[in-house]
PDB file of C-alpha atoms in Angstrom:
ATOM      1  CA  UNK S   1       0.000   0.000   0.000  1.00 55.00           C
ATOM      2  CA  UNK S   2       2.443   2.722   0.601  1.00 59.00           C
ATOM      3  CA  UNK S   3       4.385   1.563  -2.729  1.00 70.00           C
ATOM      4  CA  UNK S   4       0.885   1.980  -3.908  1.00 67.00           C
ATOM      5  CA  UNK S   5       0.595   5.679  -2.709  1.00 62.00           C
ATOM      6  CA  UNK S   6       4.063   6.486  -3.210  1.00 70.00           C
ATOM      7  CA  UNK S   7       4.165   6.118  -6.787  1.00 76.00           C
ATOM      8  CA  UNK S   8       0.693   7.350  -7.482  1.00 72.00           C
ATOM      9  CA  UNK S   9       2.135  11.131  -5.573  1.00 70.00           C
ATOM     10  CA  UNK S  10       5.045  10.545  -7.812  1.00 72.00           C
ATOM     11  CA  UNK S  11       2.645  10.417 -11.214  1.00 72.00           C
ATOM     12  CA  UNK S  12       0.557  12.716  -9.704  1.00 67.00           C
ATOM     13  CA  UNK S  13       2.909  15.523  -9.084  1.00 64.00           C
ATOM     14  CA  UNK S  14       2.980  18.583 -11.101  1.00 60.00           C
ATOM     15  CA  UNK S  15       5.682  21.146 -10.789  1.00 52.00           C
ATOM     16  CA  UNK S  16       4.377  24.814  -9.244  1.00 54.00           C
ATOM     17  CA  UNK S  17       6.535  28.164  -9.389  1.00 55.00           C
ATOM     18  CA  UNK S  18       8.393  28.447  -6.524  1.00 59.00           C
ATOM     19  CA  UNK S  19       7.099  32.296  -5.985  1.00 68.00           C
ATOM     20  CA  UNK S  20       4.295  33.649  -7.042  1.00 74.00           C
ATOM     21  CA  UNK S  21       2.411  36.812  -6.936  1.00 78.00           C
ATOM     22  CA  UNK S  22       0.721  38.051  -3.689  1.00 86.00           C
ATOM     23  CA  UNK S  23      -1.731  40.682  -2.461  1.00 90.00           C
ATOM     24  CA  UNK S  24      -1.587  43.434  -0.033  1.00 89.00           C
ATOM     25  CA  UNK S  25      -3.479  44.109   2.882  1.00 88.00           C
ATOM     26  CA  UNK S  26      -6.093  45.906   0.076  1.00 87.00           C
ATOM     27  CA  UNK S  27      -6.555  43.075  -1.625  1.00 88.00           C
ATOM     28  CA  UNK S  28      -4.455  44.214  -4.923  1.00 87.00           C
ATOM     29  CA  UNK S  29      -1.646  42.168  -6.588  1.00 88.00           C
ATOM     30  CA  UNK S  30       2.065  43.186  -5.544  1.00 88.00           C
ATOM     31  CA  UNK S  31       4.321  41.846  -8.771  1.00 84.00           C
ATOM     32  CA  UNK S  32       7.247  43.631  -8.052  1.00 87.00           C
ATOM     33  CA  UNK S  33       9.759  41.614  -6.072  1.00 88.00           C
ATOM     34  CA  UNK S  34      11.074  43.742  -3.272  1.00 90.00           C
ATOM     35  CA  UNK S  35       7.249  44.669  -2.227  1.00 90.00           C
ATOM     36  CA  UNK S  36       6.215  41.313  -2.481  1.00 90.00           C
ATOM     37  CA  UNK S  37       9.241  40.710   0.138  1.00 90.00           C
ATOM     38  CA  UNK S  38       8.375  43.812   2.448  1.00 91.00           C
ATOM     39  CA  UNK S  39       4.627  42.432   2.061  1.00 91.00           C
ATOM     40  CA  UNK S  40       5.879  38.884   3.587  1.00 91.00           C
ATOM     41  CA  UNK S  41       7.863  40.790   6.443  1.00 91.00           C
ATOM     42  CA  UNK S  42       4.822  42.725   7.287  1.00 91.00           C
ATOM     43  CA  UNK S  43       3.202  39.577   7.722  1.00 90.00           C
ATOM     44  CA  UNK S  44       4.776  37.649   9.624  1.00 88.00           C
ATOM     45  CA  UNK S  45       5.647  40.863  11.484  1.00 88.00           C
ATOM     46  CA  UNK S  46       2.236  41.461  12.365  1.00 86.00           C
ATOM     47  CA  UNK S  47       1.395  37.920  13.211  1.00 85.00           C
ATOM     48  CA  UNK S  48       4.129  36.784  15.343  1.00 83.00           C
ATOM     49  CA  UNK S  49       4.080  39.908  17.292  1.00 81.00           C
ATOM     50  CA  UNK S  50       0.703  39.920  18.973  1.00 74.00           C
ATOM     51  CA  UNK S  51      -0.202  40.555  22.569  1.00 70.00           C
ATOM     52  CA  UNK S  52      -0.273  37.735  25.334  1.00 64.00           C
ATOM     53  CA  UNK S  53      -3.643  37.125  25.707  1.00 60.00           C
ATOM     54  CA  UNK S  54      -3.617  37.013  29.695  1.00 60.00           C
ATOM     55  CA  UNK S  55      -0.779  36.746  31.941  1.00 63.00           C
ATOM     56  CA  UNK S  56       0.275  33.403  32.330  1.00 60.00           C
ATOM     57  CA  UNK S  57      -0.412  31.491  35.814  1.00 59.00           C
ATOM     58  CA  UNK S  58       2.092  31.746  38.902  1.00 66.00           C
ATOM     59  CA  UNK S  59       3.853  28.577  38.983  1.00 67.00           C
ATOM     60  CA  UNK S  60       6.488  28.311  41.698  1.00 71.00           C
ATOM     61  CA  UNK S  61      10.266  27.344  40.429  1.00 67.00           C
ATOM     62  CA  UNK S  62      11.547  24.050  41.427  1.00 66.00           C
ATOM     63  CA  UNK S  63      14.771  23.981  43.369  1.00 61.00           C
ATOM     64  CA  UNK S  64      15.977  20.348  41.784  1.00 66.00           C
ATOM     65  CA  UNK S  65      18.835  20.802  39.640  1.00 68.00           C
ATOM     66  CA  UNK S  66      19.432  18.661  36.815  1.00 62.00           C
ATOM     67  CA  UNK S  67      22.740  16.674  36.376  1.00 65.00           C
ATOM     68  CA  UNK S  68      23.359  17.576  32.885  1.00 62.00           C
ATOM     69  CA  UNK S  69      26.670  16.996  30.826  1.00 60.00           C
ATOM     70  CA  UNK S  70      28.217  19.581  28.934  1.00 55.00           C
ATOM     71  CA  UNK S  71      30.402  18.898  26.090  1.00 60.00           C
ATOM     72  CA  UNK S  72      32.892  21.427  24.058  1.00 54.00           C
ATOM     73  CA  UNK S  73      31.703  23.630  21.769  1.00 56.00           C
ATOM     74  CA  UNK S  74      28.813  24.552  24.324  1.00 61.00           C
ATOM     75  CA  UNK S  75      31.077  24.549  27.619  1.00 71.00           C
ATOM     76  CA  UNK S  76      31.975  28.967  27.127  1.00 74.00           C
ATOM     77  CA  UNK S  77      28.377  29.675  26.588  1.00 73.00           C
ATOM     78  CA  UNK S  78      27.342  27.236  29.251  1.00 71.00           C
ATOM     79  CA  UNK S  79      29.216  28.903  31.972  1.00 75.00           C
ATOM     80  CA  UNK S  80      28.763  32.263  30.596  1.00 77.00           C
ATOM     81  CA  UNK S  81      25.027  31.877  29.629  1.00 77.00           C
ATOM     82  CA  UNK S  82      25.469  34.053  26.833  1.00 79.00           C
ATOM     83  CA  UNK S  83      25.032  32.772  23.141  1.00 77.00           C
ATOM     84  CA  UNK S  84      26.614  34.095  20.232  1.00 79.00           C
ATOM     85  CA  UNK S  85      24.042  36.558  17.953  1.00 80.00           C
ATOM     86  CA  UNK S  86      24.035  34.720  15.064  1.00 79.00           C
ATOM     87  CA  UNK S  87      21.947  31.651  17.000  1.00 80.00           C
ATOM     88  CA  UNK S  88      18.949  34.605  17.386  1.00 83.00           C
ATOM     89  CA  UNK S  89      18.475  34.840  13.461  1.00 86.00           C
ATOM     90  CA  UNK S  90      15.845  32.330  11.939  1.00 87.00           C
ATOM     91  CA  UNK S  91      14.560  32.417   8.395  1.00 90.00           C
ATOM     92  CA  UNK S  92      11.288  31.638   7.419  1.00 89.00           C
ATOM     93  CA  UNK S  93       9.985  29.470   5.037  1.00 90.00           C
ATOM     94  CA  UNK S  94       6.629  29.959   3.219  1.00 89.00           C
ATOM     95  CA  UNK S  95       4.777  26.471   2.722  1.00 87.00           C
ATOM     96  CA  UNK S  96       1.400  26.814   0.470  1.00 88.00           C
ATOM     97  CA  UNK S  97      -1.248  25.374   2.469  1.00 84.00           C
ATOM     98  CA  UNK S  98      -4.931  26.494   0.941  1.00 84.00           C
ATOM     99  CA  UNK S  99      -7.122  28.618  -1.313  1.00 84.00           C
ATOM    100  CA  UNK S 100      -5.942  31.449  -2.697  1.00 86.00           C
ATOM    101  CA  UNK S 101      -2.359  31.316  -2.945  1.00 83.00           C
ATOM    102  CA  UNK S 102      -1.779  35.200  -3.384  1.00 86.00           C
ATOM    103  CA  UNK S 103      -3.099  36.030  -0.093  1.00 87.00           C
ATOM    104  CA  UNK S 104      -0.402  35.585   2.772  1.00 87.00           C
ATOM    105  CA  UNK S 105      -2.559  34.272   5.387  1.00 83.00           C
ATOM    106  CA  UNK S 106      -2.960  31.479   3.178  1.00 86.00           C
ATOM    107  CA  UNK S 107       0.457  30.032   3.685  1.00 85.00           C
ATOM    108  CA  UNK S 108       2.215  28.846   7.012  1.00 84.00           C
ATOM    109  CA  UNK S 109       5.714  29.754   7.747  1.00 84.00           C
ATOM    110  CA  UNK S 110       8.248  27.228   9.195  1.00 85.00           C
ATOM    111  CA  UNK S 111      10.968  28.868  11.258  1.00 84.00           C
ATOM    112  CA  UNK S 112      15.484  27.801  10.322  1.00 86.00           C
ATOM    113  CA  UNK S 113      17.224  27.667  13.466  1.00 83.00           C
ATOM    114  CA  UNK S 114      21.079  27.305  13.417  1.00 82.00           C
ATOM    115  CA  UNK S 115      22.093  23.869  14.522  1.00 79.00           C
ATOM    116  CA  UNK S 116      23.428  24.761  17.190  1.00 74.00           C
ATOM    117  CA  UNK S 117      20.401  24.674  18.725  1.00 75.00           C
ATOM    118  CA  UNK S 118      19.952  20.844  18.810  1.00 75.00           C
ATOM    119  CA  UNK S 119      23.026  21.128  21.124  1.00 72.00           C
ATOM    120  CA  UNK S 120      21.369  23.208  23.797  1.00 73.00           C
ATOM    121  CA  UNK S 121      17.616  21.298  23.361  1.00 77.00           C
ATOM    122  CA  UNK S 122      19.361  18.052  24.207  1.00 78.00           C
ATOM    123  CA  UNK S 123      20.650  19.738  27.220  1.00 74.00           C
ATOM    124  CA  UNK S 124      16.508  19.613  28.303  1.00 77.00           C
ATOM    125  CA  UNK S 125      14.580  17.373  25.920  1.00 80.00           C
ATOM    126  CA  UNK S 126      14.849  14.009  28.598  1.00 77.00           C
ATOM    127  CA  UNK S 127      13.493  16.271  31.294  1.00 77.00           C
ATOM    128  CA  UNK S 128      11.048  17.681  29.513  1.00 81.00           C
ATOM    129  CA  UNK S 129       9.962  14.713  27.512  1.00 82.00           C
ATOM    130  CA  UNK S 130       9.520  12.702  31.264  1.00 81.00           C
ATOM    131  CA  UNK S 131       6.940  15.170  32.512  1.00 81.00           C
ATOM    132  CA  UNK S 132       4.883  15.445  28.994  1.00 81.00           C
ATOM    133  CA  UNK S 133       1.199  13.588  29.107  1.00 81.00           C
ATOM    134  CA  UNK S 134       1.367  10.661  27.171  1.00 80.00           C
ATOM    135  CA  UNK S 135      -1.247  12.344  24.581  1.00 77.00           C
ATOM    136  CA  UNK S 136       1.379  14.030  23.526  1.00 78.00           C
ATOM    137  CA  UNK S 137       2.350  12.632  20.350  1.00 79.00           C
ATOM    138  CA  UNK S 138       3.882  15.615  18.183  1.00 74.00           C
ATOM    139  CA  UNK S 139       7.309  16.145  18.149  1.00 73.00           C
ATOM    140  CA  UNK S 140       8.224  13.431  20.195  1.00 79.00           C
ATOM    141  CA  UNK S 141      10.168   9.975  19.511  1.00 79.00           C
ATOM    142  CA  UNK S 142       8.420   6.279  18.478  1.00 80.00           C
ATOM    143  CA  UNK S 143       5.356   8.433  18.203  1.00 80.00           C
ATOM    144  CA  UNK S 144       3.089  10.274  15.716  1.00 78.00           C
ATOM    145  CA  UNK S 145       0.074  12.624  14.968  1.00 77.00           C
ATOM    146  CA  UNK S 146      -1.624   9.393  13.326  1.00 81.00           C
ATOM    147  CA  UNK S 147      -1.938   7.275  16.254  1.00 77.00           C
ATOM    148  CA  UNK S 148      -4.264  10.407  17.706  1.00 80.00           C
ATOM    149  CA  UNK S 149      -5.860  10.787  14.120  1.00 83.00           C
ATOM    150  CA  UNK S 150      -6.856   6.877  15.137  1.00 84.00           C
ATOM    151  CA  UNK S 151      -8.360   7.014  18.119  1.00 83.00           C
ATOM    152  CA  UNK S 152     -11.201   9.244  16.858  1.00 85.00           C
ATOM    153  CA  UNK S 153     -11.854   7.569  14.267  1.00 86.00           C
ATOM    154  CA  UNK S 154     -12.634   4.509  16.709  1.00 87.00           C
ATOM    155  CA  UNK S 155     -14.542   6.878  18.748  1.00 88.00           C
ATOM    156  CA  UNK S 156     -17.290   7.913  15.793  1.00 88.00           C
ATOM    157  CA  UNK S 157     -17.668   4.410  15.007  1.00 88.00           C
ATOM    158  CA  UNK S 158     -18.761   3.075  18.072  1.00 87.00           C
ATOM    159  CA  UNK S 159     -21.957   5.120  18.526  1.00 88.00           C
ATOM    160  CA  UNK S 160     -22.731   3.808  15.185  1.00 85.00           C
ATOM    161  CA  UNK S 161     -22.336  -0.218  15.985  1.00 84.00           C
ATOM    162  CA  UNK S 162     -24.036   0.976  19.648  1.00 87.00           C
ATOM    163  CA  UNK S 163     -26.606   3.567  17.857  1.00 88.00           C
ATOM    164  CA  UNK S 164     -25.825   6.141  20.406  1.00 89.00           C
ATOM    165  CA  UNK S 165     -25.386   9.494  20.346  1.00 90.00           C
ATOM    166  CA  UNK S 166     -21.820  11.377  20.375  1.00 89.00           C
ATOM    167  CA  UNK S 167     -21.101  15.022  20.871  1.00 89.00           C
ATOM    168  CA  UNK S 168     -17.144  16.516  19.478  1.00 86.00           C
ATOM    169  CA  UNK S 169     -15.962  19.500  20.303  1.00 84.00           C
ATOM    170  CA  UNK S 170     -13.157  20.389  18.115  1.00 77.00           C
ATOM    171  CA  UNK S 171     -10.356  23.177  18.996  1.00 74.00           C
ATOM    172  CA  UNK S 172      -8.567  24.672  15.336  1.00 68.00           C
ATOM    173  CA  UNK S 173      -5.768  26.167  16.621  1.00 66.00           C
ATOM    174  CA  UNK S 174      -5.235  29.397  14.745  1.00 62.00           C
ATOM    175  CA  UNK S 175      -2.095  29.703  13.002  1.00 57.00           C
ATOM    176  CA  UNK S 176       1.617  31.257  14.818  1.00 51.00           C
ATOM    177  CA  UNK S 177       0.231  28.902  18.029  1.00 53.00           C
ATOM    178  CA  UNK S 178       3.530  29.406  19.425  1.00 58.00           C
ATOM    179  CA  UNK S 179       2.213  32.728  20.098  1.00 66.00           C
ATOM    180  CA  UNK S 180       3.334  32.404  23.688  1.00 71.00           C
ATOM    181  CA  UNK S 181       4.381  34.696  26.318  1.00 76.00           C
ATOM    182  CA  UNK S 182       8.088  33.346  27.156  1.00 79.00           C
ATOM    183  CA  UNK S 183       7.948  34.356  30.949  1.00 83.00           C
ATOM    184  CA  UNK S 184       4.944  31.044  30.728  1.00 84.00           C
ATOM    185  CA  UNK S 185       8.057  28.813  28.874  1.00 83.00           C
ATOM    186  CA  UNK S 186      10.499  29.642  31.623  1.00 86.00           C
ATOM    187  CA  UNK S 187       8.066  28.742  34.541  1.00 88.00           C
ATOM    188  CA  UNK S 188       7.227  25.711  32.815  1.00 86.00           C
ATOM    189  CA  UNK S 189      10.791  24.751  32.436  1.00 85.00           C
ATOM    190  CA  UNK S 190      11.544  25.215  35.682  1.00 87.00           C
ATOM    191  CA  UNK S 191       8.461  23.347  37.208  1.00 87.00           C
ATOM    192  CA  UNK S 192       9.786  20.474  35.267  1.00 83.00           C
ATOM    193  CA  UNK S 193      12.725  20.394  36.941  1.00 83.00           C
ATOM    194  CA  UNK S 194      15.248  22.080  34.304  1.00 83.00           C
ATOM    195  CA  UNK S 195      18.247  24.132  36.451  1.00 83.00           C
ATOM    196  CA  UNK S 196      18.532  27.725  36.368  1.00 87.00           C
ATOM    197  CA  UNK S 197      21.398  27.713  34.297  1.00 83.00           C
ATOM    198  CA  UNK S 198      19.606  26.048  30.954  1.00 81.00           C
ATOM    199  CA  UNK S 199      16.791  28.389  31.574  1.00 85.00           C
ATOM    200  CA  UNK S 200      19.081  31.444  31.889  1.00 86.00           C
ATOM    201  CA  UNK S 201      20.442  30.436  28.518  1.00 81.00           C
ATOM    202  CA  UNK S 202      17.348  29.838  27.147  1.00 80.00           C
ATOM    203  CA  UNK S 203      15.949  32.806  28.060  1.00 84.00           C
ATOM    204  CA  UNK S 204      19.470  34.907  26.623  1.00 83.00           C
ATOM    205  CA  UNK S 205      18.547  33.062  23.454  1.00 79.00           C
ATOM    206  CA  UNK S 206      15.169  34.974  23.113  1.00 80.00           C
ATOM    207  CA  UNK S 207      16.074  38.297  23.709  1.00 82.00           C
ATOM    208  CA  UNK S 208      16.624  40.224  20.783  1.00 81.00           C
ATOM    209  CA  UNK S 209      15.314  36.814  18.369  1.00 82.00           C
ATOM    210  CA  UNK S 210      14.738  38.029  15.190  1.00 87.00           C
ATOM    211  CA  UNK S 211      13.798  36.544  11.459  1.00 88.00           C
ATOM    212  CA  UNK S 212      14.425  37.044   8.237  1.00 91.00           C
ATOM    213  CA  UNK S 213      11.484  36.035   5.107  1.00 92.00           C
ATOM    214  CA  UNK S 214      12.942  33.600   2.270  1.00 91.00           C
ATOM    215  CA  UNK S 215      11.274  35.069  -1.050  1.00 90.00           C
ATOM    216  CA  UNK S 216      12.759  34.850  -4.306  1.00 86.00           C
ATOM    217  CA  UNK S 217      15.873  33.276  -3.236  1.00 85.00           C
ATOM    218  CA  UNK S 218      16.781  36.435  -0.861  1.00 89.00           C
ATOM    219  CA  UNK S 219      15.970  37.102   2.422  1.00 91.00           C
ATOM    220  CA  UNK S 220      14.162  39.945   3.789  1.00 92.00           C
ATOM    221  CA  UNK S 221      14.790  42.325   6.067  1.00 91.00           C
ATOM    222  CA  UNK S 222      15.265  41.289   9.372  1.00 89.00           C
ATOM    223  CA  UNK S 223      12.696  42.112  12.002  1.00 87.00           C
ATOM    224  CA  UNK S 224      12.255  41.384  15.914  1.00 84.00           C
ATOM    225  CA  UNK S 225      10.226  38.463  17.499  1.00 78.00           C
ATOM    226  CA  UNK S 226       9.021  39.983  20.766  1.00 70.00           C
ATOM    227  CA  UNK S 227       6.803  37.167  22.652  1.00 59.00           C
ATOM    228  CA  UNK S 228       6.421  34.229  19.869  1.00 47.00           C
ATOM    229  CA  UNK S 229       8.847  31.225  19.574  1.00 46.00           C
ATOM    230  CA  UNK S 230       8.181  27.540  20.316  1.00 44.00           C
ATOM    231  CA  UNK S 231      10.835  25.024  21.414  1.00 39.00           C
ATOM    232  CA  UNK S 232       8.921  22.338  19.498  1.00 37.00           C
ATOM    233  CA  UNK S 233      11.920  20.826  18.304  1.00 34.00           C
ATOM    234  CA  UNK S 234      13.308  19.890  21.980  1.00 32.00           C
ATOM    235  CA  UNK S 235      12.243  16.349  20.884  1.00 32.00           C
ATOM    236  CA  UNK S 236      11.704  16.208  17.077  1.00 33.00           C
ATOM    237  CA  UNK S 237      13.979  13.341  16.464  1.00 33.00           C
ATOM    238  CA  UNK S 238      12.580  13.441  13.227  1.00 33.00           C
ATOM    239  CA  UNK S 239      12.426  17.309  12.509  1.00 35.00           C
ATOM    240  CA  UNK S 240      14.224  18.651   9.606  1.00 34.00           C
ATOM    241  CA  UNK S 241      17.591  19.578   9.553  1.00 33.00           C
ATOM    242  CA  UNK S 242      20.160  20.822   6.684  1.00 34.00           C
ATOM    243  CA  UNK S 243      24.207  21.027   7.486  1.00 32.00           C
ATOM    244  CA  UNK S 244      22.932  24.394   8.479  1.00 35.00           C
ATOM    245  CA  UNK S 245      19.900  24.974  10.099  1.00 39.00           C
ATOM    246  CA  UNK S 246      17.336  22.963  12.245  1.00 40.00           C
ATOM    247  CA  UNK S 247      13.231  23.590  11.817  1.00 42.00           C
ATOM    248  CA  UNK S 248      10.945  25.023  14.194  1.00 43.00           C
ATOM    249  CA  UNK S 249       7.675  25.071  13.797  1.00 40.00           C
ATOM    250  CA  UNK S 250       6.006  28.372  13.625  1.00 42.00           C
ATOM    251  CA  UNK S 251       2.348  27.615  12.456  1.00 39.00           C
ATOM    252  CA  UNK S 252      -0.048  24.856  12.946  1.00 37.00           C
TER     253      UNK S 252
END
């Protein structure tokens, strides 16, 4: 079966341009190049920038340090908890999701980390991976987004063998849901256990993030990430990864 599929997606596939035309906020067509790139900046600008929706709740830190071994290259920025600038630069990737493919909102943006941020994730990812639910599929070794895609699907089809009834509430995330305030991130971190010193780092690692848009084969613009970032791949195993840069989610 998935010889089946594979080579059906392989007859199947037609070649689309890698960029194409998109609108402003108006509605109108932008075909020049550079506004089509300040358009994408303004964006994600405006959507990964939004205010924290309520303050997040009071958790008290943990005093449980970690034992956690530190290998060279990390060792200067582990003792210093300062990391160098160019780990605070992602650049994000459009991916064409639905309808209209002129209109930004239409696309979801995946975030290029340096590499160097697998080495300070692993520093956390055990400790953090121990105290996850174990509904928590994404993201996360020996596990996947189908096995919870499953268990619905056995759910709707009992009611019909029983002839019951069945109510579903669903929750669609909106997109940029690592919209997050990181002050939440750093008392969650340290209610799981994680020492000061990884959190310290972590948080130096935020401040003063910023990203750059891929369009055309150039990049944007930089511009400053104030409360979004998500440290989904803490445990992606099987997140992407180039001899350059890691992926981080940034949409749903």
């Amino acid at each position: 079966m998935k010889q089946l599929y594979e080579t059906t997606k392989k007859l199947a596939w037609r070649y689309s341009e890698l960029e194409r035309p998109v609108k402003n906020k108006e509605g109108r067509s932008i075909a020049e190049i550079q506004q089509q790139r300040d358009r994408w900046v303004e964006y994600f600008k405006e959507l990964l920038n939004r205010s924290v929706p309520m303050n997040p709740p009071d958790i008290e830190a943990t005093h449980t340090d970690l034992p956690i071994d530190v290998n060279p290259p990390t060792t200067e920025i582990w003792e210093e908890e300062q990391v160098p600038m160019n780990w605070k630069e992602g650049h994000l990737i459009k991916i064409p999701k639905k309808g209209d493919l002129s209109r930004c909102e239409n696309d979801r943006g995946i975030t290029l980390l340096s590499v160097s941020w697998k080495v300070l994730l692993n520093q956390v990812k055990d400790a953090v991976d121990a105290q996850l639910r174990n509904q928590q599929v994404g993201f996360r070794r020996d596990r996947s987004c189908s096995d919870q895609i499953a268990t619905p699907c056995i759910v709707v089809e009992q009611p019909v063998e029983w002839n019951s009834s069945l109510y579903i509430n669903f929750i669609d995330y909106e997109r940029a849901f690592d919209n997050v305030d990181r002050r939440a991130i750093w008392k969650r971190l340290r209610h799981y256990g994680v020492s000061e010193r990884v959190v310290n780092n972590f948080r130096n690692s935020c401040d003063g993030l910023q990203s750059k848009v891929v369009h055309g084969g150039q990049l944007t613009d930089a511009f400053q990430l104030r409360i979004s970032w998500l440290i989904s791949s803490s445990s992606s195993s099987s997140s992407s990864s180039s001899s350059s840069s890691s992926s981080s989610s940034s949409s749903s």
